Amino acid sequence: MSEVLKATAIGPSNIAFTKYWGQLDSVLVLANNDSISMTLGTCVARTTVCFSSEYGEDRVTLGFMGGEDVDVVGSKSARVVAQLDRLREMAGVDLKARVLSHTSFPEGAGIASSAAGFSALTLAASEALDLEFGRKELSIQTRLAGSGSACRSVYGGFVRWRAGETSETSCAEQIAPADHWQLRDIVAVVSKGEKKVSSLGGHRLAPTSPHYARRLELMPERNDRVQEAILTRDIEKLGVVTEEDAVDLHVMAMTSNPPVYYWNEGSVRLMREVREWRGEGVPCYFTFDAGPNAHIICEKGYEEEVVQRVKSLEVASSVLVNEPGEGSRVTLDHLF
Ligand code: PMV
């Protein structure tokens, strides 16, 4: 009789107000600094993992919204298979797997698809293998998948990744639940092209920037300010630090060896405009991950206004709106 172990999970993406950039340990995926993010409500991945004695090899298939399902191979599937291997070993299971993952947003939309994908994969696989991790352990196991920022997606709402110094102490924790503050992350997609340097490459290059050491000194105070701003729902306080830290990340990238330029004309235009809009009474602030697409943070009441203003600039091919969302969770709604 064939043996089948199957589960499905939803993993959300997240947007960081203070960024994880540079690693203390690349094998254990330990960060050099704490980072704080908001878990996203609409940009999620749904992933079904099935281990079966019927399968002769692992197969990984990804589908982005509006695109076809594509089997991924080489380095793209290697991280997924490595995570399956780790979990299989922990569970003492030796069955090959089929993984199908669908994301609710288009490819290259400037949304951290790895955070969504790896948080969904880790939860679905551990559920199928009956590993019964608590949330803290799930955050650690998700981090070990390789995309460190994914460990924040285990929790909903507003989340801090405590960098720690060992694998057991490096995990995320919730600062406040999703309904604590009606913030919005409005993503202006100014480029759909694939990143020239992945965040993995960026983490490696970070210490080659002369500004890196200084940023690490600033981070504890920056994180405290962001946490305080979230707890007191202070958009100005949050926004000022968020812009500071996003610009720092890009300054480090542009001054690393070799340098990396993630911004394009649309990104720079949006930075200038967002600052103007604030002068006109619209409290909104920008941030960027390791890419050109702008994330504009504002409170719910200004959502329509910001979306209209972004659209009127005609620099964005699409505009996606996210509210704070729930952390990774199991669902019975399998993809196959
Ligand atoms: O988790 P990674 O290795 O994909 O790195 C994420 C890096 C940033 O998105 C730029 C920052 C962050 O904290 O999300």
XYZ file of C-alpha atoms and ligand atoms in Angstrom:
350
model
C 0.000 0.000 0.000
C 1.358 3.434 -0.886
C 2.178 5.918 1.871
C 1.025 9.527 1.390
C 1.671 12.494 3.707
C 0.127 15.734 2.508
C -0.560 19.239 3.825
C -1.170 22.774 2.539
C -0.228 26.097 4.103
C -0.616 29.776 3.359
C 2.499 31.894 3.846
C 2.317 35.694 3.743
C 4.912 38.081 2.452
C 6.114 40.914 4.690
C 7.572 44.392 4.313
C 10.416 45.422 6.602
C 10.544 48.885 8.218
C 14.066 48.115 9.432
C 15.925 45.750 7.157
C 17.862 42.546 7.515
C 21.008 43.215 5.506
C 24.205 41.223 6.012
C 24.738 37.962 7.843
C 26.562 36.871 10.970
C 26.435 33.284 9.699
C 25.391 32.361 6.188
C 24.897 28.640 6.885
C 22.692 29.153 9.945
C 21.154 32.270 8.328
C 21.860 34.509 11.313
C 21.358 38.240 10.830
C 23.718 40.947 12.041
C 20.850 43.105 13.288
C 17.228 42.880 14.431
C 14.598 43.810 11.828
C 10.924 44.769 12.115
C 8.193 44.184 9.555
C 4.484 44.141 8.831
C 3.015 40.856 7.622
C 1.025 41.402 4.423
C -2.631 40.472 4.069
C -3.138 40.009 0.361
C 0.278 39.021 -0.973
C 0.552 35.379 0.048
C 1.707 32.005 -1.253
C -0.392 28.854 -0.980
C 1.741 25.735 -1.029
C 0.819 22.055 -1.054
C 3.486 19.511 -0.136
C 2.873 15.817 -0.664
C 5.351 13.096 0.316
C 4.573 9.780 -1.335
C 6.157 6.398 -1.888
C 4.819 6.677 -5.449
C 7.248 9.480 -6.349
C 10.700 8.623 -7.698
C 12.091 12.151 -7.312
C 11.288 15.545 -5.817
C 9.359 17.908 -8.065
C 8.861 21.629 -7.403
C 6.354 23.707 -9.393
C 5.674 27.442 -8.984
C 2.890 29.580 -10.365
C 2.638 33.345 -10.052
C -0.659 35.168 -10.474
C -1.392 35.631 -14.150
C 1.294 33.123 -15.195
C 1.601 29.434 -15.953
C 2.733 26.741 -13.515
C 6.412 26.088 -14.191
C 8.623 23.274 -12.870
C 11.702 24.860 -11.324
C 15.116 23.221 -11.508
C 18.731 23.993 -10.605
C 19.436 26.665 -7.995
C 15.748 27.675 -7.826
C 14.655 24.242 -6.623
C 17.850 23.490 -4.662
C 16.852 25.635 -1.669
C 13.383 24.039 -1.601
C 14.794 20.513 -1.768
C 17.417 21.337 0.900
C 14.627 22.473 3.224
C 12.626 19.305 2.500
C 15.759 17.236 3.227
C 16.282 18.914 6.613
C 12.677 18.348 7.635
C 12.595 14.779 6.290
C 15.657 13.975 8.336
C 14.102 15.426 11.492
C 10.960 13.358 10.912
C 12.840 10.201 9.882
C 10.888 10.078 6.635
C 12.482 9.032 3.371
C 9.769 9.777 0.804
C 10.141 11.998 -2.262
C 7.876 15.029 -2.516
C 5.739 16.987 -4.905
C 5.548 20.721 -4.118
C 3.133 23.092 -5.836
C 3.091 26.756 -4.815
C 0.829 29.544 -6.095
C 1.378 33.192 -5.231
C -1.409 35.757 -5.148
C 0.773 38.418 -6.809
C 2.614 38.678 -10.124
C 6.226 37.559 -10.466
C 8.795 40.303 -9.886
C 6.198 42.579 -8.295
C 8.660 43.757 -5.678
C 6.959 41.619 -3.097
C 9.177 39.261 -1.138
C 8.049 36.042 -2.797
C 10.737 34.111 -0.916
C 9.288 35.107 2.476
C 5.816 34.000 1.369
C 7.064 30.848 -0.350
C 9.436 29.602 2.342
C 7.067 30.288 5.222
C 4.330 28.332 3.397
C 6.711 25.533 2.389
C 8.107 25.046 5.894
C 4.696 24.950 7.540
C 3.126 22.660 4.901
C 6.066 20.229 4.929
C 6.338 20.110 8.731
C 2.574 19.590 9.024
C 2.645 16.768 6.453
C 5.563 15.184 8.338
C 3.769 15.581 11.678
C 6.632 17.568 13.186
C 4.372 19.653 15.440
C 6.578 22.725 15.842
C 5.423 25.481 18.149
C 5.484 29.008 16.634
C 8.986 29.823 17.892
C 10.446 26.592 16.530
C 8.556 27.129 13.262
C 10.147 30.584 12.962
C 13.611 29.046 13.490
C 12.961 26.261 10.985
C 11.608 28.758 8.446
C 14.714 30.942 8.842
C 16.918 27.925 8.164
C 15.288 27.571 4.734
C 17.662 30.330 3.625
C 15.454 33.383 3.238
C 15.942 34.826 6.720
C 13.182 37.392 6.366
C 10.703 34.497 5.963
C 11.029 33.797 9.717
C 9.019 37.005 10.309
C 6.126 35.699 8.176
C 5.343 33.014 10.765
C 3.618 35.722 12.815
C 0.815 38.063 11.837
C 0.658 41.833 12.231
C 3.828 43.584 13.375
C 6.856 41.395 13.919
C 10.432 41.705 15.174
C 13.172 39.266 14.241
C 15.572 39.054 17.178
C 18.892 38.479 15.448
C 20.310 36.415 18.335
C 23.713 34.796 18.159
C 22.782 31.140 17.880
C 20.246 29.223 15.838
C 18.049 28.705 18.918
C 17.928 32.401 19.796
C 17.473 33.823 16.280
C 13.721 33.947 15.699
C 10.802 36.283 15.245
C 8.226 37.451 17.781
C 5.016 39.427 17.442
C 5.048 43.071 18.563
C 1.346 43.644 17.898
C -1.441 41.722 16.098
C -2.774 42.627 12.646
C -5.783 44.538 13.995
C -3.590 46.775 16.161
C -3.084 49.385 13.428
C -4.749 49.865 10.044
C -1.578 50.578 8.080
C -1.296 50.097 4.346
C 1.621 49.050 2.170
C 1.004 50.349 -1.346
C 3.409 48.734 -3.800
C 4.210 50.716 -6.938
C 5.610 48.246 -9.460
C 8.085 50.217 -11.569
C 9.968 47.212 -12.921
C 8.990 43.606 -13.464
C 12.470 42.468 -14.423
C 14.247 39.881 -12.355
C 16.738 41.287 -9.822
C 20.312 41.431 -11.107
C 21.705 40.659 -7.653
C 19.602 38.469 -5.351
C 19.236 39.354 -1.670
C 21.594 36.451 -0.968
C 24.264 38.187 -3.053
C 23.408 41.483 -1.352
C 23.934 40.024 2.144
C 27.389 38.836 1.105
C 28.383 42.187 -0.392
C 27.005 44.311 2.468
C 30.167 44.294 4.665
C 32.243 45.562 1.732
C 30.513 48.956 2.002
C 32.380 51.490 4.172
C 28.989 52.492 5.593
C 28.076 49.034 6.846
C 29.754 49.185 10.260
C 28.141 52.549 11.012
C 24.699 51.270 10.140
C 25.088 48.332 12.530
C 25.852 50.812 15.317
C 22.664 52.723 14.509
C 20.358 49.695 14.318
C 19.504 49.066 18.000
C 18.218 52.613 18.431
C 16.462 52.520 15.053
C 14.656 49.290 15.979
C 13.609 50.704 19.336
C 12.154 53.775 17.610
C 10.216 51.616 15.126
C 8.855 49.343 17.846
C 7.775 52.351 19.891
C 6.152 53.955 16.814
C 4.165 50.774 16.148
C 3.014 50.434 19.741
C 1.876 54.084 19.839
C 0.587 54.062 16.213
C 2.766 57.039 15.345
C 2.990 57.185 11.524
C 5.452 60.063 11.428
C 7.868 58.413 13.830
C 7.579 55.109 11.942
C 7.901 56.738 8.549
C 10.999 58.782 9.325
C 12.997 55.740 10.494
C 11.621 53.549 7.715
C 12.844 55.964 5.024
C 16.195 56.368 6.777
C 16.797 52.642 6.881
C 15.638 51.998 3.303
C 17.935 54.718 1.962
C 20.786 53.278 4.040
C 20.290 49.839 2.543
C 20.565 51.290 -0.945
C 23.533 53.489 -0.054
C 25.301 50.361 1.208
C 24.414 48.512 -1.989
C 25.649 51.378 -4.183
C 28.897 51.632 -2.201
C 29.646 47.908 -1.939
C 32.344 46.233 -3.978
C 31.175 45.671 -6.668
C 28.356 48.212 -6.348
C 24.718 47.299 -6.927
C 22.144 49.828 -8.158
C 18.634 48.570 -7.473
C 16.742 51.846 -8.058
C 15.594 53.027 -11.471
C 14.117 56.359 -12.654
C 10.651 55.389 -11.418
C 12.000 54.597 -7.942
C 13.729 57.973 -7.637
C 10.704 59.832 -8.976
C 8.490 58.155 -6.369
C 10.878 59.035 -3.521
C 10.754 62.696 -4.547
C 6.969 62.675 -4.990
C 6.255 60.983 -1.650
C 8.210 63.734 0.090
C 6.227 66.374 -1.832
C 2.927 64.698 -0.941
C 3.807 64.913 2.720
C 4.315 68.646 2.259
C 0.787 68.730 0.805
C -0.679 67.036 3.889
C -0.670 63.356 2.881
C 1.270 61.424 5.561
C 3.006 58.706 3.533
C 6.533 57.314 3.553
C 8.520 55.123 1.176
C 10.600 52.022 1.628
C 12.321 49.593 -0.764
C 13.587 46.050 -0.468
C 16.532 44.950 -2.593
C 14.794 46.064 -5.773
C 13.391 49.082 -7.608
C 9.722 48.878 -6.617
C 8.511 51.406 -4.063
C 6.465 50.395 -1.016
C 4.509 53.392 0.243
C 3.351 53.215 3.846
C 0.312 55.194 5.017
C -2.708 54.833 7.276
C -5.993 53.431 5.935
C -7.668 56.836 5.535
C -5.061 57.953 2.966
C -5.031 54.761 0.913
C -7.209 56.000 -1.978
C -5.411 59.309 -2.187
C -1.973 57.661 -2.367
C -3.101 55.077 -4.943
C -4.531 57.868 -7.143
C -1.370 59.927 -6.864
C 0.852 56.950 -7.724
C -1.312 56.098 -10.754
C -1.311 59.668 -12.026
C 2.506 59.643 -12.282
C 2.309 56.837 -14.869
C 5.568 55.269 -13.670
C 4.018 52.107 -12.229
C 2.708 49.220 -14.337
C 0.605 48.106 -11.386
C -0.247 49.206 -7.876
C -0.935 46.629 -5.137
C -2.491 47.458 -1.777
C -1.740 45.407 1.345
C -3.212 45.606 4.823
C -1.651 43.922 7.896
C -2.303 40.179 7.698
C -2.120 36.903 9.600
C 0.990 34.745 9.923
C 1.583 31.427 8.137
C -1.272 28.976 8.656
C -2.471 25.532 7.628
C -5.443 25.155 5.276
C -7.347 22.112 4.047
C -7.711 23.708 0.631
C -5.079 21.644 -1.234
C -3.776 22.678 -4.653
C -3.768 19.082 -5.899
O 15.385 37.085 3.494
P 16.228 37.459 2.343
O 17.547 36.743 2.364
O 15.508 37.296 1.038
O 16.614 39.001 2.492
C 15.652 40.021 2.583
C 16.309 41.333 2.485
C 15.396 42.549 2.460
O 14.155 42.250 1.893
C 16.076 43.605 1.609
C 15.218 43.136 3.858
C 14.227 42.492 4.779
O 14.487 42.522 5.980
O 13.171 42.021 4.329
